[in-house]
């Protein structure tokens, strides 16, 4: 039995409890009926065989991507096979989908349709929960900005917080330190805002000034703005 991590595919290759069908990278012809080139093949007795010759020709291909449908289609099919293709760059075989019985696929699709509304409602609930969490976190981030920089206008603090904490942005507010409302992360968000909004930093970059030199030129202005916000009475 061969491993999926090795290029050669020997006869009877299985993945778990399922047969394996190969999408060949080169043109291959069936050793039995001589048909080809084959889009899918099974290695039997050391030679390629077409699906019809190995009694798998009645199965239909279901591409990977829908995990629930794939799982249910295999549950509903008495006979199924995993379809793999060798990735030269990664040096391993990778799953491309499955072959299942057409009737089994139809039953699986019916099962997926039956709970589609429930899954849709769950997605809506999850989205609402995440949105509420984001609002609470942005408010907490803005409050921490105001605590550290009492002179920062409330609207500006909320704008900075919303920008820094945008879900999926990869900005400082979404980092582990940002989610913990660490002082370093909050100050970094404020510095970035002042740099872009209150100094000619962006114009310097657009005129070709290297980033480090542009930051050096505007550093005094950034420090002045931070000092004014920090030293202002609460």
PDB file of C-alpha atoms in Angstrom:
ATOM      1  CA  UNK A   1       0.000   0.000   0.000  1.00  0.00           C
ATOM      2  CA  UNK A   2       1.428   3.356  -1.016  1.00  0.00           C
ATOM      3  CA  UNK A   3       1.486   6.584   0.944  1.00  0.00           C
ATOM      4  CA  UNK A   4      -0.037   9.763  -0.439  1.00  0.00           C
ATOM      5  CA  UNK A   5       3.242  11.540   0.297  1.00  0.00           C
ATOM      6  CA  UNK A   6       5.172   9.480  -2.287  1.00  0.00           C
ATOM      7  CA  UNK A   7       4.946   9.951  -6.084  1.00  0.00           C
ATOM      8  CA  UNK A   8       4.567   6.271  -7.121  1.00  0.00           C
ATOM      9  CA  UNK A   9       1.048   4.896  -6.885  1.00  0.00           C
ATOM     10  CA  UNK A  10       1.019   1.166  -6.423  1.00  0.00           C
ATOM     11  CA  UNK A  11      -1.901  -1.138  -6.950  1.00  0.00           C
ATOM     12  CA  UNK A  12      -4.658  -1.079  -4.368  1.00  0.00           C
ATOM     13  CA  UNK A  13      -3.810   2.307  -2.898  1.00  0.00           C
ATOM     14  CA  UNK A  14      -6.394   3.304  -0.311  1.00  0.00           C
ATOM     15  CA  UNK A  15      -6.946   6.389   1.838  1.00  0.00           C
ATOM     16  CA  UNK A  16      -8.518   5.367   5.135  1.00  0.00           C
ATOM     17  CA  UNK A  17     -11.264   2.989   4.041  1.00  0.00           C
ATOM     18  CA  UNK A  18     -11.749   4.412   0.546  1.00  0.00           C
ATOM     19  CA  UNK A  19     -10.323   3.511  -2.829  1.00  0.00           C
ATOM     20  CA  UNK A  20      -8.153   6.052  -4.607  1.00  0.00           C
ATOM     21  CA  UNK A  21      -8.538   7.236  -8.192  1.00  0.00           C
ATOM     22  CA  UNK A  22      -5.793   9.331  -9.777  1.00  0.00           C
ATOM     23  CA  UNK A  23      -5.936  12.405 -11.996  1.00  0.00           C
ATOM     24  CA  UNK A  24      -2.766  11.750 -14.026  1.00  0.00           C
ATOM     25  CA  UNK A  25      -0.369  14.554 -14.892  1.00  0.00           C
ATOM     26  CA  UNK A  26       0.697  12.837 -18.110  1.00  0.00           C
ATOM     27  CA  UNK A  27      -1.325  11.230 -20.877  1.00  0.00           C
ATOM     28  CA  UNK A  28      -2.146   7.642 -19.947  1.00  0.00           C
ATOM     29  CA  UNK A  29      -4.088   4.931 -21.754  1.00  0.00           C
ATOM     30  CA  UNK A  30      -5.943   2.014 -20.234  1.00  0.00           C
ATOM     31  CA  UNK A  31      -3.897  -1.195 -20.294  1.00  0.00           C
ATOM     32  CA  UNK A  32      -7.110  -3.176 -20.756  1.00  0.00           C
ATOM     33  CA  UNK A  33      -9.316  -1.474 -23.327  1.00  0.00           C
ATOM     34  CA  UNK A  34      -6.576   0.880 -24.645  1.00  0.00           C
ATOM     35  CA  UNK A  35      -8.823   3.925 -24.316  1.00  0.00           C
ATOM     36  CA  UNK A  36      -7.265   7.272 -23.510  1.00  0.00           C
ATOM     37  CA  UNK A  37      -5.907   9.644 -22.691  1.00  0.00           C
ATOM     38  CA  UNK A  38      -7.585   9.049 -19.343  1.00  0.00           C
ATOM     39  CA  UNK A  39      -8.893  11.872 -17.183  1.00  0.00           C
ATOM     40  CA  UNK A  40      -9.091   9.458 -14.244  1.00  0.00           C
ATOM     41  CA  UNK A  41      -7.422   6.117 -13.711  1.00  0.00           C
ATOM     42  CA  UNK A  42      -6.784   3.359 -11.198  1.00  0.00           C
ATOM     43  CA  UNK A  43      -3.466   1.517 -10.989  1.00  0.00           C
ATOM     44  CA  UNK A  44      -4.130  -2.201 -10.959  1.00  0.00           C
ATOM     45  CA  UNK A  45      -1.417  -4.804 -11.317  1.00  0.00           C
ATOM     46  CA  UNK A  46       1.122  -2.022 -11.834  1.00  0.00           C
ATOM     47  CA  UNK A  47      -0.624  -0.628 -14.918  1.00  0.00           C
ATOM     48  CA  UNK A  48      -3.271   2.094 -15.439  1.00  0.00           C
ATOM     49  CA  UNK A  49      -6.864   1.035 -15.874  1.00  0.00           C
ATOM     50  CA  UNK A  50      -9.848   3.170 -16.839  1.00  0.00           C
ATOM     51  CA  UNK A  51     -12.803   3.435 -14.478  1.00  0.00           C
ATOM     52  CA  UNK A  52     -14.994   1.220 -16.623  1.00  0.00           C
ATOM     53  CA  UNK A  53     -12.455  -1.595 -16.556  1.00  0.00           C
ATOM     54  CA  UNK A  54     -12.285  -1.511 -12.743  1.00  0.00           C
ATOM     55  CA  UNK A  55     -16.073  -1.264 -12.316  1.00  0.00           C
ATOM     56  CA  UNK A  56     -16.081   2.377 -11.148  1.00  0.00           C
ATOM     57  CA  UNK A  57     -17.384   3.924 -14.362  1.00  0.00           C
ATOM     58  CA  UNK A  58     -20.881   4.417 -12.953  1.00  0.00           C
ATOM     59  CA  UNK A  59     -19.661   6.803 -10.248  1.00  0.00           C
ATOM     60  CA  UNK A  60     -19.895  10.597 -10.618  1.00  0.00           C
ATOM     61  CA  UNK A  61     -17.256  13.135  -9.624  1.00  0.00           C
ATOM     62  CA  UNK A  62     -17.944  15.555  -6.767  1.00  0.00           C
ATOM     63  CA  UNK A  63     -15.219  18.251  -6.531  1.00  0.00           C
ATOM     64  CA  UNK A  64     -13.856  19.191  -3.137  1.00  0.00           C
ATOM     65  CA  UNK A  65     -15.103  22.356  -1.466  1.00  0.00           C
ATOM     66  CA  UNK A  66     -18.408  21.494   0.216  1.00  0.00           C
ATOM     67  CA  UNK A  67     -17.425  19.455   3.255  1.00  0.00           C
ATOM     68  CA  UNK A  68     -20.964  18.652   4.373  1.00  0.00           C
ATOM     69  CA  UNK A  69     -22.065  17.516   0.919  1.00  0.00           C
ATOM     70  CA  UNK A  70     -18.932  15.386   0.450  1.00  0.00           C
ATOM     71  CA  UNK A  71     -19.377  13.683   3.823  1.00  0.00           C
ATOM     72  CA  UNK A  72     -23.053  12.966   3.222  1.00  0.00           C
ATOM     73  CA  UNK A  73     -22.493  11.781  -0.346  1.00  0.00           C
ATOM     74  CA  UNK A  74     -19.990   9.206   0.893  1.00  0.00           C
ATOM     75  CA  UNK A  75     -22.390   8.143   3.643  1.00  0.00           C
ATOM     76  CA  UNK A  76     -25.166   7.653   1.079  1.00  0.00           C
ATOM     77  CA  UNK A  77     -22.977   5.724  -1.393  1.00  0.00           C
ATOM     78  CA  UNK A  78     -22.249   2.023  -1.029  1.00  0.00           C
ATOM     79  CA  UNK A  79     -19.170   2.530  -3.216  1.00  0.00           C
ATOM     80  CA  UNK A  80     -16.978   5.618  -3.326  1.00  0.00           C
ATOM     81  CA  UNK A  81     -13.410   6.641  -4.097  1.00  0.00           C
ATOM     82  CA  UNK A  82     -11.108   9.526  -3.271  1.00  0.00           C
ATOM     83  CA  UNK A  83      -9.698  11.398  -6.280  1.00  0.00           C
ATOM     84  CA  UNK A  84      -6.104  12.632  -5.932  1.00  0.00           C
ATOM     85  CA  UNK A  85      -3.548  14.425  -8.075  1.00  0.00           C
ATOM     86  CA  UNK A  86       0.198  14.715  -7.531  1.00  0.00           C
ATOM     87  CA  UNK A  87       1.448  18.214  -6.688  1.00  0.00           C
ATOM     88  CA  UNK A  88       5.016  18.416  -8.002  1.00  0.00           C
ATOM     89  CA  UNK A  89       5.838  21.573  -6.080  1.00  0.00           C
ATOM     90  CA  UNK A  90       4.779  20.095  -2.744  1.00  0.00           C
ATOM     91  CA  UNK A  91       5.887  16.582  -3.583  1.00  0.00           C
ATOM     92  CA  UNK A  92       2.677  14.897  -2.493  1.00  0.00           C
ATOM     93  CA  UNK A  93      -0.715  13.705  -3.616  1.00  0.00           C
ATOM     94  CA  UNK A  94      -3.614  16.026  -2.806  1.00  0.00           C
ATOM     95  CA  UNK A  95      -7.334  15.356  -2.737  1.00  0.00           C
ATOM     96  CA  UNK A  96      -9.358  16.800  -5.586  1.00  0.00           C
ATOM     97  CA  UNK A  97     -12.769  15.404  -4.691  1.00  0.00           C
ATOM     98  CA  UNK A  98     -14.597  12.083  -4.538  1.00  0.00           C
ATOM     99  CA  UNK A  99     -16.377   9.669  -6.830  1.00  0.00           C
ATOM    100  CA  UNK A 100     -19.776   8.646  -5.493  1.00  0.00           C
ATOM    101  CA  UNK A 101     -22.932   6.954  -6.690  1.00  0.00           C
ATOM    102  CA  UNK A 102     -25.280   9.325  -8.479  1.00  0.00           C
ATOM    103  CA  UNK A 103     -28.244   8.285  -6.363  1.00  0.00           C
ATOM    104  CA  UNK A 104     -26.175   8.766  -3.219  1.00  0.00           C
ATOM    105  CA  UNK A 105     -25.189  12.253  -4.332  1.00  0.00           C
ATOM    106  CA  UNK A 106     -28.834  13.109  -4.973  1.00  0.00           C
ATOM    107  CA  UNK A 107     -29.819  11.971  -1.479  1.00  0.00           C
ATOM    108  CA  UNK A 108     -26.932  13.939   0.020  1.00  0.00           C
ATOM    109  CA  UNK A 109     -28.024  17.069  -1.832  1.00  0.00           C
ATOM    110  CA  UNK A 110     -31.555  16.647  -0.479  1.00  0.00           C
ATOM    111  CA  UNK A 111     -30.191  16.369   3.072  1.00  0.00           C
ATOM    112  CA  UNK A 112     -28.106  19.504   2.621  1.00  0.00           C
ATOM    113  CA  UNK A 113     -31.069  21.436   1.233  1.00  0.00           C
ATOM    114  CA  UNK A 114     -33.220  20.314   4.156  1.00  0.00           C
ATOM    115  CA  UNK A 115     -30.971  21.983   6.731  1.00  0.00           C
ATOM    116  CA  UNK A 116     -29.875  24.923   4.561  1.00  0.00           C
ATOM    117  CA  UNK A 117     -32.329  27.271   6.290  1.00  0.00           C
ATOM    118  CA  UNK A 118     -31.110  26.220   9.733  1.00  0.00           C
ATOM    119  CA  UNK A 119     -27.507  26.824   8.688  1.00  0.00           C
ATOM    120  CA  UNK A 120     -28.477  30.206   7.223  1.00  0.00           C
ATOM    121  CA  UNK A 121     -30.120  31.245  10.488  1.00  0.00           C
ATOM    122  CA  UNK A 122     -27.052  30.087  12.397  1.00  0.00           C
ATOM    123  CA  UNK A 123     -24.820  32.196  10.152  1.00  0.00           C
ATOM    124  CA  UNK A 124     -27.049  35.211  10.731  1.00  0.00           C
ATOM    125  CA  UNK A 125     -26.913  34.683  14.511  1.00  0.00           C
ATOM    126  CA  UNK A 126     -23.146  34.260  14.420  1.00  0.00           C
ATOM    127  CA  UNK A 127     -22.765  37.410  12.331  1.00  0.00           C
ATOM    128  CA  UNK A 128     -24.944  39.363  14.767  1.00  0.00           C
ATOM    129  CA  UNK A 129     -22.954  38.077  17.718  1.00  0.00           C
ATOM    130  CA  UNK A 130     -19.654  39.031  16.069  1.00  0.00           C
ATOM    131  CA  UNK A 131     -21.007  42.478  15.201  1.00  0.00           C
ATOM    132  CA  UNK A 132     -22.075  43.066  18.809  1.00  0.00           C
ATOM    133  CA  UNK A 133     -18.677  41.903  20.046  1.00  0.00           C
ATOM    134  CA  UNK A 134     -16.974  44.272  17.594  1.00  0.00           C
ATOM    135  CA  UNK A 135     -19.067  47.221  18.811  1.00  0.00           C
ATOM    136  CA  UNK A 136     -18.232  46.492  22.457  1.00  0.00           C
ATOM    137  CA  UNK A 137     -14.537  46.063  21.678  1.00  0.00           C
ATOM    138  CA  UNK A 138     -14.366  49.265  19.627  1.00  0.00           C
ATOM    139  CA  UNK A 139     -16.026  51.185  22.462  1.00  0.00           C
ATOM    140  CA  UNK A 140     -13.547  49.736  24.968  1.00  0.00           C
ATOM    141  CA  UNK A 141     -10.631  50.603  22.663  1.00  0.00           C
ATOM    142  CA  UNK A 142     -11.893  54.177  22.268  1.00  0.00           C
ATOM    143  CA  UNK A 143     -12.322  54.502  26.030  1.00  0.00           C
ATOM    144  CA  UNK A 144      -8.731  53.378  26.552  1.00  0.00           C
ATOM    145  CA  UNK A 145      -7.544  55.960  24.018  1.00  0.00           C
ATOM    146  CA  UNK A 146      -9.396  58.661  25.935  1.00  0.00           C
ATOM    147  CA  UNK A 147      -7.910  57.432  29.215  1.00  0.00           C
ATOM    148  CA  UNK A 148      -4.351  57.609  27.883  1.00  0.00           C
ATOM    149  CA  UNK A 149      -4.941  60.751  25.823  1.00  0.00           C
ATOM    150  CA  UNK A 150      -7.604  62.863  27.563  1.00  0.00           C
ATOM    151  CA  UNK A 151      -7.207  65.647  24.987  1.00  0.00           C
ATOM    152  CA  UNK A 152      -8.082  63.399  22.061  1.00  0.00           C
ATOM    153  CA  UNK A 153     -11.559  64.386  20.818  1.00  0.00           C
ATOM    154  CA  UNK A 154     -14.148  61.693  21.428  1.00  0.00           C
ATOM    155  CA  UNK A 155     -15.078  61.442  17.747  1.00  0.00           C
ATOM    156  CA  UNK A 156     -11.414  61.067  16.808  1.00  0.00           C
ATOM    157  CA  UNK A 157     -10.900  58.398  19.473  1.00  0.00           C
ATOM    158  CA  UNK A 158     -13.846  56.408  18.080  1.00  0.00           C
ATOM    159  CA  UNK A 159     -12.516  56.779  14.531  1.00  0.00           C
ATOM    160  CA  UNK A 160      -9.076  55.537  15.548  1.00  0.00           C
ATOM    161  CA  UNK A 161     -10.578  52.636  17.487  1.00  0.00           C
ATOM    162  CA  UNK A 162     -12.867  51.612  14.626  1.00  0.00           C
ATOM    163  CA  UNK A 163      -9.977  51.660  12.153  1.00  0.00           C
ATOM    164  CA  UNK A 164      -7.545  49.777  14.390  1.00  0.00           C
ATOM    165  CA  UNK A 165     -10.029  47.104  15.492  1.00  0.00           C
ATOM    166  CA  UNK A 166     -11.662  46.271  12.145  1.00  0.00           C
ATOM    167  CA  UNK A 167     -12.193  42.502  12.043  1.00  0.00           C
ATOM    168  CA  UNK A 168      -9.980  40.763   9.495  1.00  0.00           C
ATOM    169  CA  UNK A 169      -7.827  43.835   8.882  1.00  0.00           C
ATOM    170  CA  UNK A 170      -4.724  42.514  10.600  1.00  0.00           C
ATOM    171  CA  UNK A 171      -4.243  45.915  12.248  1.00  0.00           C
ATOM    172  CA  UNK A 172      -2.881  46.441  15.715  1.00  0.00           C
ATOM    173  CA  UNK A 173      -6.305  46.360  17.341  1.00  0.00           C
ATOM    174  CA  UNK A 174      -6.824  42.766  16.145  1.00  0.00           C
ATOM    175  CA  UNK A 175      -3.492  41.565  17.511  1.00  0.00           C
ATOM    176  CA  UNK A 176      -3.300  39.719  20.820  1.00  0.00           C
ATOM    177  CA  UNK A 177      -1.953  42.877  22.474  1.00  0.00           C
ATOM    178  CA  UNK A 178      -4.698  44.953  20.906  1.00  0.00           C
ATOM    179  CA  UNK A 179      -7.463  42.617  22.059  1.00  0.00           C
ATOM    180  CA  UNK A 180      -5.966  42.813  25.539  1.00  0.00           C
ATOM    181  CA  UNK A 181      -6.059  46.631  25.307  1.00  0.00           C
ATOM    182  CA  UNK A 182      -2.377  46.833  26.150  1.00  0.00           C
ATOM    183  CA  UNK A 183      -1.019  50.363  26.369  1.00  0.00           C
ATOM    184  CA  UNK A 184       1.546  49.706  23.660  1.00  0.00           C
ATOM    185  CA  UNK A 185      -1.076  48.591  21.157  1.00  0.00           C
ATOM    186  CA  UNK A 186      -3.377  51.529  21.921  1.00  0.00           C
ATOM    187  CA  UNK A 187      -0.534  54.041  21.622  1.00  0.00           C
ATOM    188  CA  UNK A 188       0.558  52.464  18.337  1.00  0.00           C
ATOM    189  CA  UNK A 189      -2.932  52.937  16.906  1.00  0.00           C
ATOM    190  CA  UNK A 190      -2.988  56.587  17.976  1.00  0.00           C
ATOM    191  CA  UNK A 191       0.509  57.230  16.587  1.00  0.00           C
ATOM    192  CA  UNK A 192      -0.463  55.718  13.233  1.00  0.00           C
ATOM    193  CA  UNK A 193      -3.543  57.936  13.050  1.00  0.00           C
ATOM    194  CA  UNK A 194      -1.645  61.109  13.926  1.00  0.00           C
ATOM    195  CA  UNK A 195       1.071  60.235  11.424  1.00  0.00           C
ATOM    196  CA  UNK A 196      -1.344  59.890   8.527  1.00  0.00           C
ATOM    197  CA  UNK A 197      -3.935  62.532   9.460  1.00  0.00           C
ATOM    198  CA  UNK A 198      -2.047  65.312  11.216  1.00  0.00           C
ATOM    199  CA  UNK A 199       1.326  65.378   9.431  1.00  0.00           C
ATOM    200  CA  UNK A 200       2.499  65.529   5.795  1.00  0.00           C
ATOM    201  CA  UNK A 201       3.710  61.921   6.066  1.00  0.00           C
ATOM    202  CA  UNK A 202       1.573  60.614   3.182  1.00  0.00           C
ATOM    203  CA  UNK A 203       2.629  63.475   0.894  1.00  0.00           C
ATOM    204  CA  UNK A 204       6.288  62.742   1.665  1.00  0.00           C
ATOM    205  CA  UNK A 205       5.828  59.106   0.703  1.00  0.00           C
ATOM    206  CA  UNK A 206       4.023  60.064  -2.501  1.00  0.00           C
ATOM    207  CA  UNK A 207       6.876  62.417  -3.424  1.00  0.00           C
ATOM    208  CA  UNK A 208       9.373  59.565  -3.184  1.00  0.00           C
ATOM    209  CA  UNK A 209      10.834  60.150   0.273  1.00  0.00           C
ATOM    210  CA  UNK A 210      11.884  56.810   1.816  1.00  0.00           C
ATOM    211  CA  UNK A 211       9.637  55.639   4.646  1.00  0.00           C
ATOM    212  CA  UNK A 212      12.249  55.851   7.409  1.00  0.00           C
ATOM    213  CA  UNK A 213      13.289  59.349   6.321  1.00  0.00           C
ATOM    214  CA  UNK A 214       9.650  60.456   6.106  1.00  0.00           C
ATOM    215  CA  UNK A 215       9.039  59.207   9.634  1.00  0.00           C
ATOM    216  CA  UNK A 216      12.114  61.043  10.883  1.00  0.00           C
ATOM    217  CA  UNK A 217      10.904  64.310   9.371  1.00  0.00           C
ATOM    218  CA  UNK A 218       7.454  64.141  10.958  1.00  0.00           C
ATOM    219  CA  UNK A 219       8.478  62.596  14.294  1.00  0.00           C
ATOM    220  CA  UNK A 220       8.544  65.953  16.110  1.00  0.00           C
ATOM    221  CA  UNK A 221       5.022  66.766  14.936  1.00  0.00           C
ATOM    222  CA  UNK A 222       3.754  63.364  16.055  1.00  0.00           C
ATOM    223  CA  UNK A 223       5.332  63.752  19.491  1.00  0.00           C
ATOM    224  CA  UNK A 224       3.887  67.242  19.857  1.00  0.00           C
ATOM    225  CA  UNK A 225       0.375  66.059  19.036  1.00  0.00           C
ATOM    226  CA  UNK A 226       0.651  63.128  21.435  1.00  0.00           C
ATOM    227  CA  UNK A 227       1.971  65.372  24.196  1.00  0.00           C
ATOM    228  CA  UNK A 228      -0.871  67.837  23.710  1.00  0.00           C
ATOM    229  CA  UNK A 229      -3.466  65.068  23.908  1.00  0.00           C
ATOM    230  CA  UNK A 230      -1.773  63.346  26.827  1.00  0.00           C
ATOM    231  CA  UNK A 231      -1.287  66.473  28.946  1.00  0.00           C
ATOM    232  CA  UNK A 232      -4.744  67.943  28.395  1.00  0.00           C
ATOM    233  CA  UNK A 233      -7.082  67.819  31.407  1.00  0.00           C
ATOM    234  CA  UNK A 234      -9.566  64.957  31.421  1.00  0.00           C
TER     235      UNK A 234
END
